[in-house]
Every structure is written in C-alpha cells, then in structure tokens.
PDB file of C-alpha atoms in Angstrom:
ATOM      1  CA  MET A   1     123.849  14.225 176.912  1.00  0.00           C
ATOM      2  CA  ALA A   2     122.148  10.827 176.528  1.00  0.00           C
ATOM      3  CA  PRO A   3     118.356  10.823 175.905  1.00  0.00           C
ATOM      4  CA  MET A   4     116.203  10.285 178.981  1.00  0.00           C
ATOM      5  CA  VAL A   5     114.830   6.745 179.207  1.00  0.00           C
ATOM      6  CA  PRO A   6     111.738   5.864 181.247  1.00  0.00           C
ATOM      7  CA  LEU A   7     112.590   4.276 184.607  1.00  0.00           C
ATOM      8  CA  PRO A   8     110.454   1.143 184.074  1.00  0.00           C
ATOM      9  CA  ALA A   9     112.364   0.285 180.910  1.00  0.00           C
ATOM     10  CA  LEU A  10     115.690   0.929 182.630  1.00  0.00           C
ATOM     11  CA  ALA A  11     114.689  -1.154 185.613  1.00  0.00           C
ATOM     12  CA  LEU A  12     113.709  -4.042 183.375  1.00  0.00           C
ATOM     13  CA  VAL A  13     116.949  -4.205 181.419  1.00  0.00           C
ATOM     14  CA  ALA A  14     119.023  -3.580 184.547  1.00  0.00           C
ATOM     15  CA  LEU A  15     117.237  -6.438 186.296  1.00  0.00           C
ATOM     16  CA  VAL A  16     117.995  -8.699 183.352  1.00  0.00           C
ATOM     17  CA  ALA A  17     121.657  -7.736 183.565  1.00  0.00           C
ATOM     18  CA  LEU A  18     121.750  -8.462 187.309  1.00  0.00           C
ATOM     19  CA  VAL A  19     119.980 -11.807 187.342  1.00  0.00           C
ATOM     20  CA  ALA A  20     121.480 -13.094 184.088  1.00  0.00           C
ATOM     21  CA  PRO A  21     124.706 -11.170 183.488  1.00  0.00           C
ATOM     22  CA  GLY A  22     125.954 -13.594 180.900  1.00  0.00           C
ATOM     23  CA  LEU A  23     122.691 -13.779 178.941  1.00  0.00           C
ATOM     24  CA  GLY A  24     121.573 -10.146 178.712  1.00  0.00           C
ATOM     25  CA  VAL A  25     124.605  -8.787 176.850  1.00  0.00           C
ATOM     26  CA  ALA A  26     125.096  -9.490 173.153  1.00  0.00           C
ATOM     27  CA  PRO A  27     128.630  -9.817 171.702  1.00  0.00           C
ATOM     28  CA  GLY A  28     128.333  -6.436 169.953  1.00  0.00           C
ATOM     29  CA  CYS A  29     127.026  -4.591 173.020  1.00  0.00           C
ATOM     30  CA  ASP A  30     129.674  -2.338 174.596  1.00  0.00           C
ATOM     31  CA  ARG A  31     127.344  -0.085 176.621  1.00  0.00           C
ATOM     32  CA  PRO A  32     126.276  -0.342 180.284  1.00  0.00           C
ATOM     33  CA  ALA A  33     122.769  -1.598 180.961  1.00  0.00           C
ATOM     34  CA  HIS A  34     121.326   1.827 181.764  1.00  0.00           C
ATOM     35  CA  LEU A  35     122.062   2.952 178.159  1.00  0.00           C
ATOM     36  CA  TRP A  36     120.648  -0.056 176.319  1.00  0.00           C
ATOM     37  CA  CYS A  37     117.353   1.719 175.592  1.00  0.00           C
ATOM     38  CA  SER A  38     118.894   5.093 174.761  1.00  0.00           C
ATOM     39  CA  SER A  39     118.740   4.614 170.983  1.00  0.00           C
ATOM     40  CA  PRO A  40     117.403   2.092 168.436  1.00  0.00           C
ATOM     41  CA  GLU A  41     120.950   1.265 167.301  1.00  0.00           C
ATOM     42  CA  ILE A  42     122.175   0.436 170.823  1.00  0.00           C
ATOM     43  CA  ALA A  43     119.042  -1.584 171.575  1.00  0.00           C
ATOM     44  CA  VAL A  44     119.625  -3.677 168.440  1.00  0.00           C
ATOM     45  CA  ALA A  45     123.319  -4.172 169.260  1.00  0.00           C
ATOM     46  CA  CYS A  46     122.435  -5.286 172.785  1.00  0.00           C
ATOM     47  CA  GLN A  47     119.474  -7.364 171.549  1.00  0.00           C
ATOM     48  CA  VAL A  48     116.959  -5.728 173.874  1.00  0.00           C
ATOM     49  CA  GLU A  49     114.585  -4.119 171.341  1.00  0.00           C
ATOM     50  CA  ASN A  50     111.594  -5.927 172.840  1.00  0.00           C
ATOM     51  CA  ARG A  51     112.441  -4.512 176.282  1.00  0.00           C
ATOM     52  CA  CYS A  52     112.493  -0.892 175.084  1.00  0.00           C
ATOM     53  CA  PRO A  53     108.832  -0.070 174.316  1.00  0.00           C
ATOM     54  CA  ASN A  54     109.383   3.675 173.968  1.00  0.00           C
ATOM     55  CA  LEU A  55     111.905   3.495 171.168  1.00  0.00           C
ATOM     56  CA  PRO A  56     110.734   4.843 167.787  1.00  0.00           C
ATOM     57  CA  ARG A  57     109.749   2.023 165.450  1.00  0.00           C
ATOM     58  CA  PRO A  58     110.826   1.768 161.811  1.00  0.00           C
ATOM     59  CA  ALA A  59     108.379   3.403 159.452  1.00  0.00           C
ATOM     60  CA  ALA A  60     105.893   0.993 157.887  1.00  0.00           C
ATOM     61  CA  ALA A  61     105.830   0.602 154.117  1.00  0.00           C
ATOM     62  CA  PRO A  62     103.050   2.562 152.400  1.00  0.00           C
ATOM     63  CA  VAL A  63     100.190   0.803 150.675  1.00  0.00           C
ATOM     64  CA  GLU A  64     100.912   0.819 146.928  1.00  0.00           C
ATOM     65  CA  LEU A  65      97.907   1.459 144.685  1.00  0.00           C
ATOM     66  CA  SER A  66      98.047   1.529 140.882  1.00  0.00           C
ATOM     67  CA  LEU A  67      94.990   2.736 138.975  1.00  0.00           C
ATOM     68  CA  TYR A  68      94.660   1.698 135.327  1.00  0.00           C
ATOM     69  CA  TYR A  69      91.960   3.851 133.799  1.00  0.00           C
ATOM     70  CA  GLU A  70      90.818   5.873 130.794  1.00  0.00           C
ATOM     71  CA  SER A  71      89.922   9.523 130.926  1.00  0.00           C
ATOM     72  CA  LEU A  72      86.277   9.375 129.751  1.00  0.00           C
ATOM     73  CA  CYS A  73      85.138   6.134 131.386  1.00  0.00           C
ATOM     74  CA  PRO A  74      82.318   7.118 133.793  1.00  0.00           C
ATOM     75  CA  ALA A  75      83.242   4.452 136.363  1.00  0.00           C
ATOM     76  CA  CYS A  76      86.909   5.509 136.248  1.00  0.00           C
ATOM     77  CA  ARG A  77      86.002   9.125 136.809  1.00  0.00           C
ATOM     78  CA  GLU A  78      83.721   8.300 139.730  1.00  0.00           C
ATOM     79  CA  PHE A  79      86.312   6.109 141.426  1.00  0.00           C
ATOM     80  CA  LEU A  80      89.046   8.709 141.011  1.00  0.00           C
ATOM     81  CA  VAL A  81      86.869  11.641 142.072  1.00  0.00           C
ATOM     82  CA  LEU A  82      84.746  10.061 144.831  1.00  0.00           C
ATOM     83  CA  LYS A  83      87.143   7.491 146.287  1.00  0.00           C
ATOM     84  CA  LEU A  84      90.783   7.888 145.361  1.00  0.00           C
ATOM     85  CA  PHE A  85      91.206  11.642 145.677  1.00  0.00           C
ATOM     86  CA  PRO A  86      89.332  11.977 149.013  1.00  0.00           C
ATOM     87  CA  THR A  87      91.255   9.019 150.461  1.00  0.00           C
ATOM     88  CA  TRP A  88      94.541  10.613 149.399  1.00  0.00           C
ATOM     89  CA  LEU A  89      93.512  13.888 151.045  1.00  0.00           C
ATOM     90  CA  LEU A  90      92.495  12.226 154.307  1.00  0.00           C
ATOM     91  CA  LEU A  91      95.542  10.014 154.850  1.00  0.00           C
ATOM     92  CA  PRO A  92      99.115  10.978 155.748  1.00  0.00           C
ATOM     93  CA  SER A  93     101.429  10.889 152.754  1.00  0.00           C
ATOM     94  CA  GLU A  94     103.456   8.003 154.176  1.00  0.00           C
ATOM     95  CA  MET A  95     100.422   5.676 154.167  1.00  0.00           C
ATOM     96  CA  LEU A  96      99.540   5.583 150.465  1.00  0.00           C
ATOM     97  CA  ASN A  97     101.536   5.682 147.210  1.00  0.00           C
ATOM     98  CA  ILE A  98      99.438   6.084 144.060  1.00  0.00           C
ATOM     99  CA  THR A  99     100.407   5.381 140.448  1.00  0.00           C
ATOM    100  CA  LEU A 100      98.084   6.566 137.682  1.00  0.00           C
ATOM    101  CA  VAL A 101      98.158   4.900 134.258  1.00  0.00           C
ATOM    102  CA  PRO A 102      95.775   6.588 131.787  1.00  0.00           C
ATOM    103  CA  TYR A 103      95.229   4.178 128.880  1.00  0.00           C
ATOM    104  CA  GLY A 104      92.557   1.648 129.815  1.00  0.00           C
ATOM    105  CA  ASN A 105      90.909  -0.259 126.969  1.00  0.00           C
ATOM    106  CA  ALA A 106      92.714   1.615 124.206  1.00  0.00           C
ATOM    107  CA  GLN A 107      94.474  -0.146 121.333  1.00  0.00           C
ATOM    108  CA  GLU A 108      97.745   0.891 119.714  1.00  0.00           C
ATOM    109  CA  ARG A 109      99.314   0.099 116.369  1.00  0.00           C
ATOM    110  CA  ASN A 110     102.485   1.105 114.608  1.00  0.00           C
ATOM    111  CA  VAL A 111     101.716   3.062 111.434  1.00  0.00           C
ATOM    112  CA  SER A 112     104.776   3.863 109.328  1.00  0.00           C
ATOM    113  CA  GLY A 113     106.991   3.985 112.421  1.00  0.00           C
ATOM    114  CA  LYS A 114     104.608   6.098 114.508  1.00  0.00           C
ATOM    115  CA  TRP A 115     102.193   4.989 117.200  1.00  0.00           C
ATOM    116  CA  ASP A 116      98.476   5.365 116.521  1.00  0.00           C
ATOM    117  CA  PHE A 117      95.892   4.926 119.274  1.00  0.00           C
ATOM    118  CA  GLN A 118      92.233   3.957 119.174  1.00  0.00           C
ATOM    119  CA  CYS A 119      90.331   4.635 122.396  1.00  0.00           C
ATOM    120  CA  GLN A 120      87.097   3.137 123.707  1.00  0.00           C
ATOM    121  CA  HIS A 121      85.340   6.500 123.936  1.00  0.00           C
ATOM    122  CA  GLY A 122      86.817   7.976 120.766  1.00  0.00           C
ATOM    123  CA  PRO A 123      89.521  10.524 119.878  1.00  0.00           C
ATOM    124  CA  GLU A 124      88.493  12.847 122.718  1.00  0.00           C
ATOM    125  CA  GLU A 125      89.440  10.163 125.224  1.00  0.00           C
ATOM    126  CA  CYS A 126      92.790   9.560 123.526  1.00  0.00           C
ATOM    127  CA  LEU A 127      93.483  13.279 123.832  1.00  0.00           C
ATOM    128  CA  GLY A 128      92.399  13.271 127.478  1.00  0.00           C
ATOM    129  CA  ASN A 129      94.669  10.311 128.235  1.00  0.00           C
ATOM    130  CA  MET A 130      97.613  12.062 126.611  1.00  0.00           C
ATOM    131  CA  ILE A 131      96.941  15.377 128.383  1.00  0.00           C
ATOM    132  CA  GLU A 132      97.024  13.624 131.741  1.00  0.00           C
ATOM    133  CA  ALA A 133     100.126  11.608 130.832  1.00  0.00           C
ATOM    134  CA  CYS A 134     101.942  14.761 129.717  1.00  0.00           C
ATOM    135  CA  LEU A 135     100.778  16.634 132.803  1.00  0.00           C
ATOM    136  CA  MET A 136     102.304  13.931 135.011  1.00  0.00           C
ATOM    137  CA  HIS A 137     105.483  13.988 132.947  1.00  0.00           C
ATOM    138  CA  GLU A 138     105.934  17.741 133.221  1.00  0.00           C
ATOM    139  CA  ALA A 139     104.780  18.233 136.829  1.00  0.00           C
ATOM    140  CA  LYS A 140     106.634  15.148 138.119  1.00  0.00           C
ATOM    141  CA  ASN A 141     105.475  15.650 141.734  1.00  0.00           C
ATOM    142  CA  PHE A 142     102.349  13.631 142.534  1.00  0.00           C
ATOM    143  CA  SER A 143     100.987  16.197 144.974  1.00  0.00           C
ATOM    144  CA  THR A 144     101.206  18.770 142.180  1.00  0.00           C
ATOM    145  CA  TYR A 145      99.511  16.889 139.353  1.00  0.00           C
ATOM    146  CA  PHE A 146      96.910  14.803 141.186  1.00  0.00           C
ATOM    147  CA  PRO A 147      94.709  17.792 142.158  1.00  0.00           C
ATOM    148  CA  ILE A 148      94.821  18.927 138.517  1.00  0.00           C
ATOM    149  CA  ILE A 149      93.757  15.489 137.286  1.00  0.00           C
ATOM    150  CA  PHE A 150      90.994  15.509 139.906  1.00  0.00           C
ATOM    151  CA  CYS A 151      89.897  18.892 138.555  1.00  0.00           C
ATOM    152  CA  LEU A 152      89.865  17.592 134.970  1.00  0.00           C
ATOM    153  CA  GLU A 153      88.035  14.366 135.787  1.00  0.00           C
ATOM    154  CA  SER A 154      85.394  16.101 137.920  1.00  0.00           C
ATOM    155  CA  GLY A 155      84.732  18.880 135.411  1.00  0.00           C
ATOM    156  CA  SER A 156      82.598  19.187 132.310  1.00  0.00           C
ATOM    157  CA  SER A 157      85.413  18.664 129.794  1.00  0.00           C
ATOM    158  CA  ILE A 158      88.704  16.905 130.350  1.00  0.00           C
ATOM    159  CA  THR A 159      90.235  18.251 127.154  1.00  0.00           C
ATOM    160  CA  LYS A 160      89.056  21.866 127.470  1.00  0.00           C
ATOM    161  CA  ASN A 161      89.523  22.610 131.173  1.00  0.00           C
ATOM    162  CA  LEU A 162      93.285  22.212 131.505  1.00  0.00           C
ATOM    163  CA  GLU A 163      93.927  25.963 131.519  1.00  0.00           C
ATOM    164  CA  ALA A 164      91.361  26.588 134.254  1.00  0.00           C
ATOM    165  CA  CYS A 165      92.543  23.656 136.384  1.00  0.00           C
ATOM    166  CA  LEU A 166      96.157  24.783 136.105  1.00  0.00           C
ATOM    167  CA  GLN A 167      95.220  28.309 137.178  1.00  0.00           C
ATOM    168  CA  ILE A 168      93.536  26.912 140.299  1.00  0.00           C
ATOM    169  CA  TYR A 169      95.989  24.239 141.378  1.00  0.00           C
ATOM    170  CA  ALA A 170      99.370  24.862 139.749  1.00  0.00           C
ATOM    171  CA  PRO A 171      99.729  28.238 138.019  1.00  0.00           C
ATOM    172  CA  GLU A 172     103.510  27.806 138.078  1.00  0.00           C
ATOM    173  CA  LEU A 173     103.430  24.933 135.559  1.00  0.00           C
ATOM    174  CA  ASP A 174     104.480  25.765 132.006  1.00  0.00           C
ATOM    175  CA  ARG A 175     101.406  25.281 129.816  1.00  0.00           C
ATOM    176  CA  GLY A 176     103.514  25.509 126.687  1.00  0.00           C
ATOM    177  CA  ARG A 177     105.589  22.500 127.690  1.00  0.00           C
ATOM    178  CA  ILE A 178     102.472  20.445 128.362  1.00  0.00           C
ATOM    179  CA  ALA A 179     101.018  21.428 124.983  1.00  0.00           C
ATOM    180  CA  ALA A 180     104.287  20.596 123.218  1.00  0.00           C
ATOM    181  CA  CYS A 181     104.293  17.186 124.893  1.00  0.00           C
ATOM    182  CA  VAL A 182     100.709  16.473 123.803  1.00  0.00           C
ATOM    183  CA  GLN A 183     101.389  17.525 120.224  1.00  0.00           C
ATOM    184  CA  GLY A 184     104.799  15.924 119.850  1.00  0.00           C
ATOM    185  CA  ASP A 185     106.737  12.699 120.103  1.00  0.00           C
ATOM    186  CA  THR A 186     106.961  12.788 123.900  1.00  0.00           C
ATOM    187  CA  GLY A 187     103.216  12.371 124.282  1.00  0.00           C
ATOM    188  CA  MET A 188     103.211   9.437 121.876  1.00  0.00           C
ATOM    189  CA  ALA A 189     106.087   7.812 123.756  1.00  0.00           C
ATOM    190  CA  LEU A 190     104.285   8.256 127.084  1.00  0.00           C
ATOM    191  CA  MET A 191     101.122   6.674 125.707  1.00  0.00           C
ATOM    192  CA  HIS A 192     103.132   3.771 124.292  1.00  0.00           C
ATOM    193  CA  GLN A 193     104.688   3.289 127.730  1.00  0.00           C
ATOM    194  CA  ASN A 194     101.225   3.253 129.330  1.00  0.00           C
ATOM    195  CA  ALA A 195     100.082   0.741 126.707  1.00  0.00           C
ATOM    196  CA  GLN A 196     102.967  -1.551 127.626  1.00  0.00           C
ATOM    197  CA  LEU A 197     102.264  -1.219 131.356  1.00  0.00           C
ATOM    198  CA  THR A 198      98.597  -2.021 130.789  1.00  0.00           C
ATOM    199  CA  GLU A 199      99.254  -4.981 128.496  1.00  0.00           C
ATOM    200  CA  ALA A 200     101.746  -6.396 131.017  1.00  0.00           C
ATOM    201  CA  LEU A 201      99.099  -6.700 133.739  1.00  0.00           C
ATOM    202  CA  ASP A 202      98.838 -10.157 135.290  1.00  0.00           C
ATOM    203  CA  PRO A 203      96.064 -11.132 135.300  1.00  0.00           C
ATOM    204  CA  PRO A 204      95.163  -9.151 132.155  1.00  0.00           C
ATOM    205  CA  HIS A 205      92.681  -6.391 132.823  1.00  0.00           C
ATOM    206  CA  GLN A 206      89.084  -7.117 131.860  1.00  0.00           C
ATOM    207  CA  PHE A 207      87.624  -3.677 132.555  1.00  0.00           C
ATOM    208  CA  VAL A 208      88.513  -0.280 133.961  1.00  0.00           C
ATOM    209  CA  PRO A 209      88.997   1.066 136.522  1.00  0.00           C
ATOM    210  CA  TRP A 210      91.447  -1.782 137.187  1.00  0.00           C
ATOM    211  CA  ILE A 211      92.918  -1.502 140.671  1.00  0.00           C
ATOM    212  CA  VAL A 212      96.195  -3.107 141.731  1.00  0.00           C
ATOM    213  CA  ILE A 213      97.030  -3.122 145.448  1.00  0.00           C
ATOM    214  CA  ASN A 214     100.587  -3.874 146.591  1.00  0.00           C
ATOM    215  CA  GLY A 215     101.322  -5.404 143.198  1.00  0.00           C
ATOM    216  CA  LYS A 216      98.262  -7.668 143.156  1.00  0.00           C
ATOM    217  CA  HIS A 217      94.835  -7.608 141.565  1.00  0.00           C
ATOM    218  CA  THR A 218      92.082  -9.887 142.781  1.00  0.00           C
ATOM    219  CA  ASP A 219      88.311  -9.686 142.543  1.00  0.00           C
ATOM    220  CA  GLU A 220      88.192  -9.313 146.321  1.00  0.00           C
ATOM    221  CA  LEU A 221      90.672  -6.421 146.420  1.00  0.00           C
ATOM    222  CA  GLN A 222      88.855  -4.691 143.564  1.00  0.00           C
ATOM    223  CA  ALA A 223      85.511  -5.032 145.343  1.00  0.00           C
ATOM    224  CA  GLN A 224      86.937  -3.816 148.651  1.00  0.00           C
ATOM    225  CA  ALA A 225      88.607  -0.818 147.018  1.00  0.00           C
ATOM    226  CA  GLU A 226      85.378   0.182 145.291  1.00  0.00           C
ATOM    227  CA  ALA A 227      83.278  -0.331 148.421  1.00  0.00           C
ATOM    228  CA  SER A 228      85.559   1.439 150.922  1.00  0.00           C
ATOM    229  CA  LEU A 229      89.012   2.436 149.737  1.00  0.00           C
ATOM    230  CA  LEU A 230      89.776   4.303 152.945  1.00  0.00           C
ATOM    231  CA  GLY A 231      88.883   1.252 155.012  1.00  0.00           C
ATOM    232  CA  LEU A 232      90.984  -1.035 152.827  1.00  0.00           C
ATOM    233  CA  VAL A 233      94.091   1.139 153.014  1.00  0.00           C
ATOM    234  CA  CYS A 234      93.705   1.535 156.771  1.00  0.00           C
ATOM    235  CA  HIS A 235      93.370  -2.241 157.131  1.00  0.00           C
ATOM    236  CA  LEU A 236      96.425  -3.014 154.995  1.00  0.00           C
ATOM    237  CA  TYR A 237      98.753  -0.392 156.465  1.00  0.00           C
ATOM    238  CA  GLN A 238     101.013  -1.942 159.096  1.00  0.00           C
ATOM    239  CA  GLY A 239     102.119   1.263 160.810  1.00  0.00           C
ATOM    240  CA  GLU A 240     100.441   3.498 163.357  1.00  0.00           C
ATOM    241  CA  LYS A 241      97.027   4.425 162.012  1.00  0.00           C
ATOM    242  CA  PRO A 242      95.584   7.956 162.126  1.00  0.00           C
ATOM    243  CA  GLU A 243      92.238   8.768 163.717  1.00  0.00           C
ATOM    244  CA  VAL A 244      90.544   8.922 160.330  1.00  0.00           C
ATOM    245  CA  CYS A 245      90.954   5.158 159.985  1.00  0.00           C
ATOM    246  CA  GLY A 246      87.531   3.788 160.835  1.00  0.00           C
ATOM    247  CA  SER A 247      84.461   2.282 159.232  1.00  0.00           C
ATOM    248  CA  SER A 248      83.424   4.120 156.111  1.00  0.00           C
ATOM    249  CA  LYS A 249      80.386   3.556 153.936  1.00  0.00           C
ATOM    250  CA  ALA A 250      80.565   4.922 150.426  1.00  0.00           C
ATOM    251  CA  PRO A 251      78.123   5.291 147.514  1.00  0.00           C
ATOM    252  CA  LYS A 252      77.904   2.307 145.215  1.00  0.00           C
ATOM    253  CA  ILE A 253      80.173   2.582 142.197  1.00  0.00           C
ATOM    254  CA  PRO A 254      78.668   1.735 138.768  1.00  0.00           C
ATOM    255  CA  LEU A 255      79.992  -1.176 136.749  1.00  0.00           C
ATOM    256  CA  GLY A 256      83.304  -0.594 134.992  1.00  0.00           C
ATOM    257  CA  CYS A 257      83.936  -0.072 131.309  1.00  0.00           C
ATOM    258  CA  ARG A 258      84.569  -3.543 129.906  1.00  0.00           C
ATOM    259  CA  ARG A 259      86.823  -4.226 126.991  1.00  0.00           C
TER     260      ARG A 259
END
C-alpha cells in the first residue's frame, strides 16, 4: 500500500501535470502524478522534490570538532569539562562529531629507536596523555570513553583516578589491557601518532586548547567556541535544530597554555 500523501501536495503536482503535461514529467519518471510525492526516490526521478514539502530530507552532516589538548593544562581541562562535555550531552549525536588528541605542547624524540616524550607540565602530564590515548584505543566507542575522560579531567588526579572513573562509567572495560597499553609499545605508538597529528596542524598550533571546526582553525572560530560552543555548533549545523539551540552565555575561559 502506497504511503498517504497530503492532498495539497497531490493537488499541486497533479495541476502541474494537467496544465503542462509535457513539462512536469522527467524522462526517468514512470509513475502517475498522484504517486510523485510518495517517496524521495520517486520525487527525484520525476524532478518534483521542491513540490513535495512533506518528504523526509537527507540528514545534514554533523559539525566536526577536533580538540588538541594536554591532560594537565588548566585551560584545556576547563574547556573540556565546562564546554565540550556539556555540549555533547545536550545535542543529538548526529549534530556533533568530536575527535580528541591528547598531546598539546609536548615534544618527542627518538632515543635508540624508541620514542621519548617531554611534556609541558612534566612527566605526570605525559602519563595522563598516554592514559587517555590508551583508554580511547581500548574503548573505541566515543560515548564510552568520553565520560571517563570527563571524569579524569574534572577530578583531583588524572593519573590516579582511572580505576574510580572506570567503575562509575564503564566497569566492563578491561583495566589490564589499558595498563598494558600505557606500559608498552602500543601507548608509545599512540603518542607518536598524536604527535604527528598535532605537528601536521595548518596553521601550526600556538597554544592549547587548539580547536579545529570542520577542518579549519581560525582566531574567530576559536573565540566563538570558547565563548559559546553550544551556540556555535547550533549555528553551523545545517539540519533541523533541537530546542536546546538558543542563546547561551558561558563563563569566561582563561588564556590557553602557550608553547
């Protein structure tokens, strides 16, 4: 049984067919006029998409946000905890894709065939970066690991609270595998990969948090993201917007950690 189509839409396309029988039918259209609005595929074939307002529209592309950060940078932690995580919670999953790259202003060097890392806030930050990289590697699903990273970044110790955060948000994750990653070659390889991603930024990052929106970083986008990330994502998203999209004032974020 064909889907029901509103009478106004049917009347419009039928009228077109009556008054301009040679113009309203596309070469690939083999359906009678009363079925032209019955599905998106038929509407496209009959070239009447604009006359079928009740057809479902293609899903809009999500806003892509990449956050380049380091685990102990105060400004990074505040942006992730106060802006990024709440925005992710408030918006439908199809509106926002987030990529996290924990590395920041670190430096790497090859020592006797092994990677060695020096971090802006010392060895504790290097360990925190690697814990979060290994957590992402083992959990794989963003909705699984992001709440854990939020828990780590909002807590008193990023390197000592992993057990507690896992118990709260993802008790099913294998702690042993995460520890093995941190202590082994996999963790080093993940940090090297994050170093390469960070060094490949264009323009090169000058501070963290460094925010890339839809593949671009500009001073204006950075300022807008820090002032009202929710408002920026709602503005950029081209699909149907949820009710939560509205004006949003947020606390001022402190200056970033410069290189």
